Short mmCIF file of C-alpha atoms in Angstrom, two decimals:
data_model
loop_
_atom_site.label_atom_id
_atom_site.label_comp_id
_atom_site.label_asym_id
_atom_site.label_seq_id
_atom_site.Cartn_x
_atom_site.Cartn_y
_atom_site.Cartn_z
CA MET E 1 27.35 27.91 -30.96
CA ALA E 2 27.38 25.84 -34.16
CA GLU E 3 30.41 26.15 -36.37
CA ILE E 4 29.88 28.04 -39.63
CA ILE E 5 32.43 27.76 -42.43
CA SER E 6 32.53 28.85 -46.04
CA GLY E 7 34.85 29.33 -48.95
CA GLU E 8 35.70 27.11 -51.90
CA ASP E 9 39.23 28.47 -52.20
CA LYS E 10 39.92 27.87 -48.51
CA ALA E 11 38.73 24.28 -48.79
CA TRP E 12 40.86 23.64 -51.90
CA ASP E 13 43.91 25.04 -50.13
CA ILE E 14 43.40 22.87 -47.06
CA LEU E 15 42.72 19.75 -49.14
CA SER E 16 45.88 20.19 -51.21
CA GLY E 17 47.94 20.15 -48.00
CA LEU E 18 46.42 16.99 -46.51
CA LEU E 19 47.91 13.51 -46.75
CA PRO E 20 45.88 11.50 -49.30
CA GLU E 21 45.93 8.34 -47.20
CA GLU E 22 44.48 10.27 -44.26
CA VAL E 23 41.75 11.82 -46.43
CA CYS E 24 40.82 8.41 -47.85
CA ARG E 25 40.74 6.77 -44.42
CA ARG E 26 38.32 9.36 -43.07
CA THR E 27 36.07 9.81 -46.08
CA GLY E 28 35.97 6.59 -48.08
CA ALA E 29 37.50 8.36 -51.07
CA GLN E 30 40.12 6.74 -53.30
CA TYR E 31 43.40 8.31 -54.44
CA ASN E 32 45.42 7.62 -57.57
CA GLU E 33 49.12 8.24 -56.91
CA ARG E 34 49.95 8.54 -60.60
CA SER E 35 47.26 11.04 -61.58
CA ARG E 36 47.12 12.61 -58.10
CA LEU E 37 43.33 12.60 -58.30
CA TYR E 38 40.76 11.68 -55.68
CA GLY E 39 37.70 9.62 -56.55
CA LEU E 40 34.51 9.93 -54.52
CA SER E 41 30.97 8.63 -54.79
CA ALA E 42 28.19 11.17 -54.22
CA PHE E 43 24.49 10.45 -54.70
CA GLY E 44 25.45 7.13 -56.29
CA THR E 45 27.62 8.80 -58.93
CA SER E 46 31.42 8.87 -59.29
CA PHE E 47 33.38 12.12 -59.28
CA SER E 48 37.05 12.94 -59.81
CA ILE E 49 38.70 15.67 -57.75
CA ASP E 50 41.96 17.37 -58.75
CA PRO E 51 43.33 19.41 -55.80
CA GLN E 52 46.17 20.87 -57.89
CA LYS E 53 43.99 22.21 -60.69
CA LYS E 54 41.00 22.78 -58.40
CA VAL E 55 38.69 20.87 -60.73
CA ILE E 56 35.84 18.43 -60.07
CA LEU E 57 34.61 16.22 -62.91
CA ASN E 58 31.59 13.93 -63.10
CA LEU E 59 32.56 10.49 -64.40
CA GLU E 60 28.98 9.47 -65.23
CA PRO E 61 26.19 11.41 -67.01
CA GLU E 62 24.02 11.32 -63.87
CA GLY E 63 26.56 13.53 -62.13
CA GLU E 64 26.19 16.47 -64.49
CA ILE E 65 23.30 17.99 -62.54
CA PHE E 66 25.57 18.42 -59.52
CA LEU E 67 28.15 20.44 -61.46
CA THR E 68 25.54 22.57 -63.23
CA ARG E 69 22.15 23.20 -61.62
CA LEU E 70 23.27 22.20 -58.11
CA ARG E 71 26.87 23.36 -58.33
CA TYR E 72 26.46 26.11 -55.73
CA PHE E 73 25.59 23.50 -53.09
CA PHE E 74 27.59 20.55 -54.36
CA VAL E 75 31.15 21.79 -54.82
CA LEU E 76 31.40 23.46 -51.44
CA SER E 77 29.84 20.46 -49.69
CA LEU E 78 32.10 17.93 -51.40
CA LEU E 79 35.28 19.85 -50.64
CA TRP E 80 34.46 20.39 -46.99
CA PHE E 81 33.47 16.75 -46.65
CA LEU E 82 36.94 15.74 -47.85
CA VAL E 83 38.50 18.22 -45.43
CA LYS E 84 36.34 17.74 -42.33
CA ALA E 85 34.84 14.22 -42.26
CA THR E 86 35.85 12.03 -39.32
CA ASP E 87 36.13 8.31 -38.56
CA VAL E 88 32.68 8.26 -36.95
CA LYS E 89 30.24 5.84 -38.62
CA PRO E 90 26.50 6.49 -39.04
CA ALA E 91 24.57 5.45 -35.95
CA GLY E 92 21.30 4.65 -37.67
CA LYS E 93 19.43 7.09 -35.41
CA LEU E 94 17.57 9.79 -37.34
CA ILE E 95 17.17 13.39 -36.21
CA LYS E 96 15.42 16.42 -37.62
CA PRO E 97 17.55 19.46 -38.52
CA SER E 98 15.64 21.37 -35.85
CA GLY E 99 17.09 18.99 -33.27
CA MET E 100 20.70 19.88 -34.09
CA PRO E 101 22.68 22.80 -32.62
CA GLY E 102 22.36 25.66 -35.09
CA GLY E 103 19.43 23.94 -36.79
CA GLU E 104 17.46 27.18 -36.86
CA ILE E 105 19.33 27.96 -40.10
CA PHE E 106 16.90 25.57 -41.83
CA PHE E 107 13.93 27.81 -40.98
CA ARG E 108 15.17 31.23 -42.07
CA GLY E 109 13.90 32.86 -45.25
CA SER E 110 15.53 31.42 -48.36
CA HIS E 111 17.11 28.64 -46.27
CA VAL E 112 13.76 26.89 -45.78
CA LEU E 113 13.88 23.53 -47.55
CA PRO E 114 11.24 23.20 -50.32
CA LEU E 115 9.79 20.04 -48.81
CA ASP E 116 6.28 21.27 -49.61
CA SER E 117 7.19 21.01 -53.30
CA ILE E 118 8.12 17.34 -52.87
CA ALA E 119 4.82 16.72 -51.08
CA LYS E 120 2.87 18.45 -53.86
CA LYS E 121 4.71 16.71 -56.71
CA TYR E 122 4.41 13.19 -55.29
CA SER E 123 1.25 13.62 -53.20
CA ARG E 124 -0.31 10.47 -54.64
CA ASP E 125 2.63 8.89 -56.45
CA ARG E 126 4.73 6.75 -54.16
CA LYS E 127 6.25 4.89 -57.13
CA ALA E 128 7.59 8.03 -58.85
CA PHE E 129 9.05 9.29 -55.56
CA ARG E 130 10.88 6.03 -54.99
CA GLU E 131 12.10 5.82 -58.58
CA ARG E 132 13.52 9.34 -58.40
CA GLY E 133 15.38 8.55 -55.20
CA LEU E 134 16.71 5.25 -56.53
CA SER E 135 18.00 7.00 -59.65
CA HIS E 136 20.32 9.03 -57.41
CA GLY E 137 21.79 6.07 -55.56
CA GLY E 138 19.20 5.97 -52.79
CA MET E 139 17.59 2.94 -51.24
CA VAL E 140 14.06 2.36 -50.01
CA VAL E 141 13.65 2.41 -46.23
CA GLU E 142 10.56 1.87 -44.09
CA TYR E 143 9.29 5.22 -42.84
CA GLY E 144 6.07 7.10 -43.58
CA ASP E 145 4.24 6.01 -46.74
CA ALA E 146 7.50 6.05 -48.70
CA ALA E 147 11.07 6.92 -47.77
CA ILE E 148 14.44 7.02 -49.44
CA GLU E 149 17.85 6.98 -47.78
CA LEU E 150 20.30 8.97 -49.88
CA TYR E 151 24.06 9.06 -49.61
CA PRO E 152 25.10 12.57 -50.68
CA PHE E 153 28.55 11.55 -49.41
CA PRO E 154 29.87 8.49 -47.58
CA LYS E 155 29.07 8.64 -43.84
CA VAL E 156 26.45 11.40 -44.30
CA PRO E 157 23.14 9.67 -45.10
CA VAL E 158 20.00 11.73 -45.55
CA THR E 159 16.49 10.26 -45.31
CA VAL E 160 13.59 11.88 -47.17
CA ILE E 161 10.16 10.71 -46.01
CA LEU E 162 6.85 11.15 -47.85
CA TRP E 163 3.35 10.90 -46.40
CA LEU E 164 0.80 10.57 -49.18
CA ALA E 165 -2.37 12.65 -49.39
CA ASP E 166 -5.67 11.06 -48.40
CA GLU E 167 -9.24 12.18 -47.70
CA GLU E 168 -8.27 13.81 -44.42
CA TRP E 169 -4.68 15.00 -44.77
CA GLU E 170 -2.58 16.78 -47.34
CA ALA E 171 0.69 15.16 -48.37
CA ARG E 172 3.83 16.17 -46.51
CA ALA E 173 7.53 15.43 -46.62
CA ASP E 174 10.32 15.47 -44.06
CA LEU E 175 14.10 15.29 -44.20
CA LEU E 176 16.19 13.69 -41.47
CA PHE E 177 19.91 13.33 -40.86
CA ASP E 178 21.78 10.58 -39.11
CA SER E 179 22.53 11.68 -35.55
CA THR E 180 26.27 11.68 -36.32
CA ALA E 181 26.04 14.28 -39.12
CA LEU E 182 27.60 17.10 -37.10
CA ASN E 183 30.64 14.90 -36.41
CA HIS E 184 31.52 15.31 -40.07
CA LEU E 185 30.36 18.73 -41.20
CA PRO E 186 29.20 22.05 -39.74
CA ILE E 187 25.57 23.06 -39.89
CA ASP E 188 25.79 25.38 -42.91
CA ILE E 189 27.31 22.63 -45.07
CA LEU E 190 24.69 20.17 -43.83
CA TRP E 191 22.07 22.69 -44.96
CA SER E 192 23.61 22.66 -48.46
CA ILE E 193 23.52 18.86 -48.46
CA ALA E 194 19.88 18.89 -47.35
CA MET E 195 18.96 21.37 -50.08
CA MET E 196 20.55 19.14 -52.74
CA SER E 197 18.76 16.12 -51.31
CA VAL E 198 15.43 17.90 -51.76
CA LEU E 199 16.11 19.49 -55.14
CA ILE E 200 17.02 16.21 -56.84
CA PHE E 201 13.37 15.19 -56.38
CA LEU E 202 12.06 18.31 -58.13
#
């Protein structure tokens, strides 16, 4: 059975008790001994994390969306990434959420990813889709008619793929994880990361 975890306070408590050098080695974060703050890149934007005060700050204007509109998904995901991520590197093999243990969470009620909204918004606009992904630190990759690889957090890439509409088919969009995703985070946190990765396009 897939592991399910939750709780901001629990994650803060665990993080404050971890050795900074160990956290940085696993996650790619940086740590400032003087300020006792972590630095981490998420979606191409820099954030500062204060385990003592339990505060996360965006260091660039582009990060504000993650601490406002997407805060519900972002804060919990970032904290558990710092706590749970492992040494495993991305394998470059993509898998659908449905192919992961516990992946049925992605198909229940309000948990369904609004991929149809991406398809509708960018149904004939490959350029706008790519530009939106690039503005959040993504890079263009060669899948479908257009695809963007995002880095919500180091070691946890997410690929969003768009197939444009034509005379025969309606547009559609898919989201894929690297096959190593569950080495770093449990399925419910991966769902939060997937939801953010979709919502930044909308």
